[in-house]
Short mmCIF file of C-alpha atoms in Angstrom, two decimals:
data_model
loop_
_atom_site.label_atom_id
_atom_site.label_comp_id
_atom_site.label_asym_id
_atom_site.label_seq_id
_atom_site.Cartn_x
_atom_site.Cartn_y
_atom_site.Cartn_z
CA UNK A 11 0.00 0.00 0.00
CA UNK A 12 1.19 3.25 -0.92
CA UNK A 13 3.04 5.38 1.89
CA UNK A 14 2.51 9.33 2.01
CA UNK A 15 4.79 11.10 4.28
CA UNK A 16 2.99 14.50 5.83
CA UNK A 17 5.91 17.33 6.55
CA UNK A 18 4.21 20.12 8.52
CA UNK A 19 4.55 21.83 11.82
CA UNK A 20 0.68 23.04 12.16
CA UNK A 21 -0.97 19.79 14.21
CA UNK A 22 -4.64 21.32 12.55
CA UNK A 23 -3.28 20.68 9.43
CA UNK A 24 -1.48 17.65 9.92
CA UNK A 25 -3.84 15.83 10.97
CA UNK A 26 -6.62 16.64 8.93
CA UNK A 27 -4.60 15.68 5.89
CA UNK A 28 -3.48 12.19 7.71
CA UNK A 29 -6.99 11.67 7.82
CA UNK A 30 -7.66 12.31 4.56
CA UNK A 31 -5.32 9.79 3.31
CA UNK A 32 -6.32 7.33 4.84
CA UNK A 33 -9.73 7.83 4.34
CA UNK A 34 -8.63 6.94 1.12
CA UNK A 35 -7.04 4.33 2.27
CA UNK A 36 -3.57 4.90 1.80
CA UNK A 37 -0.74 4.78 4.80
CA UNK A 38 0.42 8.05 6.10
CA UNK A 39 2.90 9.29 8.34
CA UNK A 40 4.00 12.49 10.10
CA UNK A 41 6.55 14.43 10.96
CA UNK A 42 7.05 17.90 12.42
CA UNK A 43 10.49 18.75 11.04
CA UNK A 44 12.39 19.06 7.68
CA UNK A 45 15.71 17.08 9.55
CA UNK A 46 13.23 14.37 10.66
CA UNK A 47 11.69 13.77 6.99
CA UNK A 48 15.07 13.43 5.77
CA UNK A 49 16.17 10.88 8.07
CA UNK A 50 12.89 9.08 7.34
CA UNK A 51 13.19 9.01 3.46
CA UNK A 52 16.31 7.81 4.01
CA UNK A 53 15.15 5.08 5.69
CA UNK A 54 13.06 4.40 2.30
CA UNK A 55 9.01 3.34 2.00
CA UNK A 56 7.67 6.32 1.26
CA UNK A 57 6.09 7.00 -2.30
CA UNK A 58 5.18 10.50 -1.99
CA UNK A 59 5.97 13.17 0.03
CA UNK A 60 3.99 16.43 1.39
CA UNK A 61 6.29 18.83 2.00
CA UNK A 62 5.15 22.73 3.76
CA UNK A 63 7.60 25.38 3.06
CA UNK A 64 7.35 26.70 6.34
CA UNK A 65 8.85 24.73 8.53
CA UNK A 66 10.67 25.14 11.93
CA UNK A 67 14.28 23.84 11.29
CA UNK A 68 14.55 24.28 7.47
CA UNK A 69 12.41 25.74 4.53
CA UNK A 70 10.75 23.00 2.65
CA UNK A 71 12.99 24.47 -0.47
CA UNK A 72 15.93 23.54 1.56
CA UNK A 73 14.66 19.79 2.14
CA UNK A 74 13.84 19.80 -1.09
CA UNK A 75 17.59 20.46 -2.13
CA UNK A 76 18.90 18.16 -0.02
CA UNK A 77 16.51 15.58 -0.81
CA UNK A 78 16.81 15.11 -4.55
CA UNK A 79 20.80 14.72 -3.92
CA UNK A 80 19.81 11.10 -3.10
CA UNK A 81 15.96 10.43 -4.24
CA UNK A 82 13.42 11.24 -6.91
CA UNK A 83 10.94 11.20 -4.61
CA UNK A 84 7.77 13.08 -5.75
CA UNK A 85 7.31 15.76 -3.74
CA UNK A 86 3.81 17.78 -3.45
CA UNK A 87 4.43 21.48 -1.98
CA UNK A 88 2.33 23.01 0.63
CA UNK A 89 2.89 26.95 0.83
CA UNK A 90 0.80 29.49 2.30
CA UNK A 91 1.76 32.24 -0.21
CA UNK A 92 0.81 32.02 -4.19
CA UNK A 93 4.05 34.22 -4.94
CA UNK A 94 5.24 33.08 -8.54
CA UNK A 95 8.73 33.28 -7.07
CA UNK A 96 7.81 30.23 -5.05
CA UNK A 97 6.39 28.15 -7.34
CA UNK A 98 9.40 28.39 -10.14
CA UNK A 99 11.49 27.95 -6.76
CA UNK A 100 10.02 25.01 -5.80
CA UNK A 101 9.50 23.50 -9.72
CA UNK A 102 13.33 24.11 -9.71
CA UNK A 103 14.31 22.31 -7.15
CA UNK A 104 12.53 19.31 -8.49
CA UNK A 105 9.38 19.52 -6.65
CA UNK A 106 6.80 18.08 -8.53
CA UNK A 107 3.72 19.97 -7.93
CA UNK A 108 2.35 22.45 -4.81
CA UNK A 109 -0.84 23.34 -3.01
CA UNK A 110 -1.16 26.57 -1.89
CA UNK A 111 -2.97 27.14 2.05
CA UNK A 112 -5.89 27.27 2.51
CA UNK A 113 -6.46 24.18 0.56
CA UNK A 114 -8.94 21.15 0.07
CA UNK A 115 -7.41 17.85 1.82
CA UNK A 116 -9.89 16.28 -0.77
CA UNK A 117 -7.66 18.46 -3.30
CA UNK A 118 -4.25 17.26 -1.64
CA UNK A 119 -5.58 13.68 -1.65
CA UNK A 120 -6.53 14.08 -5.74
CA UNK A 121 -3.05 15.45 -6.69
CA UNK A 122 -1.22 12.43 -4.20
CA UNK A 123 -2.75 10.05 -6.41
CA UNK A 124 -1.72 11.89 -9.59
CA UNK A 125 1.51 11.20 -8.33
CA UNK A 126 1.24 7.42 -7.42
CA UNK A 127 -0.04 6.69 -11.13
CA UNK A 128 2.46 9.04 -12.71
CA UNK A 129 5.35 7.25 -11.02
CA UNK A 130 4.03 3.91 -11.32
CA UNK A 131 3.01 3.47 -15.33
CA UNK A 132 5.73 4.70 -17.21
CA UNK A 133 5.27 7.29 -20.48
CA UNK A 134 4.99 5.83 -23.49
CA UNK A 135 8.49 4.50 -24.91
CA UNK A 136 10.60 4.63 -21.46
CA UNK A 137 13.01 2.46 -20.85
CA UNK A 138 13.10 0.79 -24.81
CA UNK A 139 16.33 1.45 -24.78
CA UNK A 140 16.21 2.93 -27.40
CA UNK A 141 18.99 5.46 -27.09
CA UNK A 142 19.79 9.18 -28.73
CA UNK A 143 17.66 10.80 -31.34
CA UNK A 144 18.90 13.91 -33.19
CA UNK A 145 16.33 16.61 -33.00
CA UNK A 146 18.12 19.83 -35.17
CA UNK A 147 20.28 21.20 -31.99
CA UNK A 148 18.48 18.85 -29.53
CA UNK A 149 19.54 15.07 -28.99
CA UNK A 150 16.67 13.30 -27.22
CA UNK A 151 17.56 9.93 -24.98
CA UNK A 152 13.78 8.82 -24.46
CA UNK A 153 14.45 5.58 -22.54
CA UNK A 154 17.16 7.58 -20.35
CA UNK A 155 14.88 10.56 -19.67
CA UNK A 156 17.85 12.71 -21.02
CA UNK A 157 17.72 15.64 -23.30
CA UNK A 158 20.92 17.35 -24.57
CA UNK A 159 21.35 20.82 -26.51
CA UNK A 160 24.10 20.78 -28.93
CA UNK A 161 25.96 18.69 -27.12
CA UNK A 162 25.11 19.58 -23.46
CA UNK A 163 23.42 17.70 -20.78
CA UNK A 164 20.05 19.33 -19.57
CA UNK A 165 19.63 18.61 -16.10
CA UNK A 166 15.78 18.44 -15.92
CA UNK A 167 13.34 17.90 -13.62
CA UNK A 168 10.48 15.02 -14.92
CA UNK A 169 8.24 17.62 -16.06
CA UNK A 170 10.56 19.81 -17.59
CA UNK A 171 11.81 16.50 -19.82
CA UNK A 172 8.54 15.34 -20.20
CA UNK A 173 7.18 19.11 -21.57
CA UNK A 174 10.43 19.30 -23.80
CA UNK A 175 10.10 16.14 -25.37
CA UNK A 176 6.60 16.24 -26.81
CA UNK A 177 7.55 19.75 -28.56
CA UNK A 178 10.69 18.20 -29.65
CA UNK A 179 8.51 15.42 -31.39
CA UNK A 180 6.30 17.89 -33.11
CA UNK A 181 8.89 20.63 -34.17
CA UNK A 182 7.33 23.70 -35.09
CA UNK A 183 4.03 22.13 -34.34
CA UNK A 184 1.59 24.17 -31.61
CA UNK A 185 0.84 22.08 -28.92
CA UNK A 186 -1.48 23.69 -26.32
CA UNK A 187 -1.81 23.43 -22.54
CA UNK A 188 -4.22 20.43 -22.46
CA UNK A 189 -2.11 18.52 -25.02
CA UNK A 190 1.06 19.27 -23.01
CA UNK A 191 -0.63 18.41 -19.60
CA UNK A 192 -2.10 14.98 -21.09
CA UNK A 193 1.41 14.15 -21.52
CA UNK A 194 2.31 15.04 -17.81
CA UNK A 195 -0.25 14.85 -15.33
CA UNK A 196 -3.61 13.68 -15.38
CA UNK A 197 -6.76 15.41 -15.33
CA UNK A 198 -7.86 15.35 -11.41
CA UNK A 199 -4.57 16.94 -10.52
CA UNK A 200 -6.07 19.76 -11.58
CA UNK A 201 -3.00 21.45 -11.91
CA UNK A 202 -4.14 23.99 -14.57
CA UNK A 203 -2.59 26.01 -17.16
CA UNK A 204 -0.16 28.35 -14.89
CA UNK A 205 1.17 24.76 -13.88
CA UNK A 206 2.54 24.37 -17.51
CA UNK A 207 3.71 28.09 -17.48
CA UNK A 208 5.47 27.44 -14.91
CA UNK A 209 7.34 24.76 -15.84
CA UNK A 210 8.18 26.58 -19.19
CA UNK A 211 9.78 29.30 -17.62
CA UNK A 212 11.78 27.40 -15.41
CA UNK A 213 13.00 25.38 -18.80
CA UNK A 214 13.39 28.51 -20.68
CA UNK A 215 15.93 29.56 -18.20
CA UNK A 216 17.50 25.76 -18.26
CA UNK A 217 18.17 26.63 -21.71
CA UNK A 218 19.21 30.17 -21.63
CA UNK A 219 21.62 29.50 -19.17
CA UNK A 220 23.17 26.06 -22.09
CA UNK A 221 23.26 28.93 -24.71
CA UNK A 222 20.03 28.46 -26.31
CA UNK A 223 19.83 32.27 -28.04
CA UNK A 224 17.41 32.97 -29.15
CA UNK A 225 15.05 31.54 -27.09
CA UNK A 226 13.63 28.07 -29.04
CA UNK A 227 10.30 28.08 -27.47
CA UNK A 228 7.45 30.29 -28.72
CA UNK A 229 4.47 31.62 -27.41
CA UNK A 230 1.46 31.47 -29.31
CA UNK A 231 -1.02 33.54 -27.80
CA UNK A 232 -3.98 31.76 -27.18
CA UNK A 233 -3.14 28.57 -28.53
CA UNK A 234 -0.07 27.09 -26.55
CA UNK A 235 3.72 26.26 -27.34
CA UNK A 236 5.51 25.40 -30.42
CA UNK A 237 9.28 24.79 -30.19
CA UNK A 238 12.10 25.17 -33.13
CA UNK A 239 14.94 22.85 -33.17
#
């Protein structure tokens, strides 16, 4: 049975999203302090955790950071502010989604088991083996989960890889919000379109910062993404 770790410092909260889980019935466990969820994911059997920002030891970014230098761990996000500079923060660091206070536990509970599916049935065409793919200045490694730009290693989070690899199928094609999100999370997440914006921006920069001038992605007003390769 899936295993959902609860990270937050405010008992109110904390326990009304324990019980929430398990009304659903999945196992979940608590703990007050960033140090203490560390120790515990170390320990391994947890599939997802739910991580609050605000926390007394450490910031949730800073757990975050520390985490991913040993796990891939999705990691859900709880923040009390809806600051843009948190969310590309957080998306950054390899956090995989966020929920900003006050929130729905019925909402948490939706986007926990967003996760569990996205992590358990692979994309379509992961791990074939399959190796690199020349895309113009792009070389795609679809069974790795590794994108490089003329010649330089992206590091990605999942949903940064997963948005640049269905524009680098369809070069020049427009693919919209929807059609991007189909390809990353599923519909209850209910992650919406600033989700997707979000994770563009944070790639943009990805590839700004490997030399990509100008800037291969477009903007289509209205319509979605398109990207030239």
């Amino acid at each position: 049975m899936p295993r959902i770790l609860v990270v937050d410092d405010e008992p109110a909260i904390a326990e009304a999203l324990l019980y929430a889980l398990r009304s659903e019935g999945l196992e979940a466990e608590h703990c007050l302090l960033g140090g203490q969820a560390l120790e515990r994911v170390s320990a391994g059997g947890i599939d997802v955790l739910v991580l609050d920002v605000g926390l007394p030891d450490m910031n949730g970014f800073d757990v975050c950071r520390q985490l991913r230098g040993f796990s891939d761990l999705p990691v859900i996000f709880l923040t009390a502010r809806n600051d843009e500079i948190d969310r590309v923060l957080g998306l950054e660091l390899g956090g995989d989604d966020y929920v900003t206070k006050p929130f729905s536990p019925r909402e948490l509970v939706a986007r926990v088991r967003a996760r569990l599916r996205r992590s358990a049935v692979p994309a379509a065409g992961e791990g074939s083996g399959d190796g690199w793919v020349e895309r113009g200045e792009f070389a795609v490694d679809r069974g790795g989960h590794r994108i490089r730009y003329r010649g330089q290693a992206l590091d990605l989070t999942r949903y940064e890889f997963v948005l640049l690899e269905a524009l680098l199928q369809r070069p020049g094609a427009i693919l919209s919000r929807a059609q991007l999100m189909d390809r990353g999370w599923d519909s209850d997440a209910d992650s919406g379109d600033r989700t997707v914006d979000t994770h563009v921006k944070t790639l943009r920069a990805k590839l700004r910062a490997a030399g990509a001038e100008p800037d291969p992605i477009r903007t289509h007003r209205g319509l979605g993404y398109a990207i030239e390769a």
